[in-house]
């Protein structure tokens, strides 16, 4: 399984793939979440779709529009 996953190119290095042999039923493979987040934030196609601060959206009558997590009142 690990050989198959290492052949797939996601843009993440193979060192981000972690295997956990402590389970009684087999091995669990997963990626380091921090390396995944760093990859996604640096990935150019996603740059235009990332927001890091609160956004206030309103319709023509001035009513607030809640469509994403960042458009809410925190």
mmCIF file with all atom_site columns, N, CA, C and O in Angstrom, residues 54 67-74:
data_model
loop_
_atom_site.group_PDB
_atom_site.id
_atom_site.type_symbol
_atom_site.label_atom_id
_atom_site.label_alt_id
_atom_site.label_comp_id
_atom_site.label_asym_id
_atom_site.label_entity_id
_atom_site.label_seq_id
_atom_site.pdbx_PDB_ins_code
_atom_site.Cartn_x
_atom_site.Cartn_y
_atom_site.Cartn_z
_atom_site.occupancy
_atom_site.B_iso_or_equiv
_atom_site.pdbx_formal_charge
_atom_site.auth_seq_id
_atom_site.auth_comp_id
_atom_site.auth_asym_id
_atom_site.auth_atom_id
_atom_site.pdbx_PDB_model_num
ATOM 1  N N  . UNK A 1 54 ? -12.104 38.268 8.709  1.00 0.00 ? 54 UNK A N  1
ATOM 2  C CA . UNK A 1 54 ? -13.546 38.354 8.646  1.00 0.00 ? 54 UNK A CA 1
ATOM 3  C C  . UNK A 1 54 ? -13.993 39.213 7.466  1.00 0.00 ? 54 UNK A C  1
ATOM 4  O O  . UNK A 1 54 ? -13.382 40.240 7.155  1.00 0.00 ? 54 UNK A O  1
ATOM 5  N N  . UNK A 1 67 ? -22.778 33.298 4.365  1.00 0.00 ? 67 UNK A N  1
ATOM 6  C CA . UNK A 1 67 ? -22.595 32.211 3.402  1.00 0.00 ? 67 UNK A CA 1
ATOM 7  C C  . UNK A 1 67 ? -21.393 31.339 3.720  1.00 0.00 ? 67 UNK A C  1
ATOM 8  O O  . UNK A 1 67 ? -21.334 30.204 3.294  1.00 0.00 ? 67 UNK A O  1
ATOM 9  N N  . UNK A 1 68 ? -20.437 31.855 4.446  1.00 0.00 ? 68 UNK A N  1
ATOM 10 C CA . UNK A 1 68 ? -19.240 31.117 4.809  1.00 0.00 ? 68 UNK A CA 1
ATOM 11 C C  . UNK A 1 68 ? -18.965 31.341 6.297  1.00 0.00 ? 68 UNK A C  1
ATOM 12 O O  . UNK A 1 68 ? -19.562 32.211 6.920  1.00 0.00 ? 68 UNK A O  1
ATOM 13 N N  . UNK A 1 69 ? -18.055 30.567 6.837  1.00 0.00 ? 69 UNK A N  1
ATOM 14 C CA . UNK A 1 69 ? -17.721 30.711 8.252  1.00 0.00 ? 69 UNK A CA 1
ATOM 15 C C  . UNK A 1 69 ? -17.164 32.102 8.565  1.00 0.00 ? 69 UNK A C  1
ATOM 16 O O  . UNK A 1 69 ? -17.404 32.643 9.640  1.00 0.00 ? 69 UNK A O  1
ATOM 17 N N  . UNK A 1 70 ? -16.440 32.682 7.636  1.00 0.00 ? 70 UNK A N  1
ATOM 18 C CA . UNK A 1 70 ? -15.819 33.989 7.885  1.00 0.00 ? 70 UNK A CA 1
ATOM 19 C C  . UNK A 1 70 ? -16.773 35.152 7.734  1.00 0.00 ? 70 UNK A C  1
ATOM 20 O O  . UNK A 1 70 ? -16.409 36.283 7.970  1.00 0.00 ? 70 UNK A O  1
ATOM 21 N N  . UNK A 1 71 ? -18.044 34.895 7.316  1.00 0.00 ? 71 UNK A N  1
ATOM 22 C CA . UNK A 1 71 ? -19.005 35.978 7.168  1.00 0.00 ? 71 UNK A CA 1
ATOM 23 C C  . UNK A 1 71 ? -19.906 36.112 8.388  1.00 0.00 ? 71 UNK A C  1
ATOM 24 O O  . UNK A 1 71 ? -20.786 36.961 8.415  1.00 0.00 ? 71 UNK A O  1
ATOM 25 N N  . UNK A 1 72 ? -19.694 35.303 9.408  1.00 0.00 ? 72 UNK A N  1
ATOM 26 C CA . UNK A 1 72 ? -20.521 35.353 10.603 1.00 0.00 ? 72 UNK A CA 1
ATOM 27 C C  . UNK A 1 72 ? -20.046 36.406 11.589 1.00 0.00 ? 72 UNK A C  1
ATOM 28 O O  . UNK A 1 72 ? -18.981 36.994 11.466 1.00 0.00 ? 72 UNK A O  1
ATOM 29 N N  . UNK A 1 73 ? -20.880 36.650 12.583 1.00 0.00 ? 73 UNK A N  1
ATOM 30 C CA . UNK A 1 73 ? -20.527 37.566 13.670 1.00 0.00 ? 73 UNK A CA 1
ATOM 31 C C  . UNK A 1 73 ? -19.871 36.768 14.776 1.00 0.00 ? 73 UNK A C  1
ATOM 32 O O  . UNK A 1 73 ? -20.533 36.010 15.477 1.00 0.00 ? 73 UNK A O  1
ATOM 33 N N  . UNK A 1 74 ? -18.585 36.928 14.978 1.00 0.00 ? 74 UNK A N  1
ATOM 34 C CA . UNK A 1 74 ? -17.884 36.182 16.003 1.00 0.00 ? 74 UNK A CA 1
ATOM 35 C C  . UNK A 1 74 ? -17.717 37.087 17.189 1.00 0.00 ? 74 UNK A C  1
ATOM 36 O O  . UNK A 1 74 ? -16.937 37.154 17.951 1.00 0.00 ? 74 UNK A O  1
#
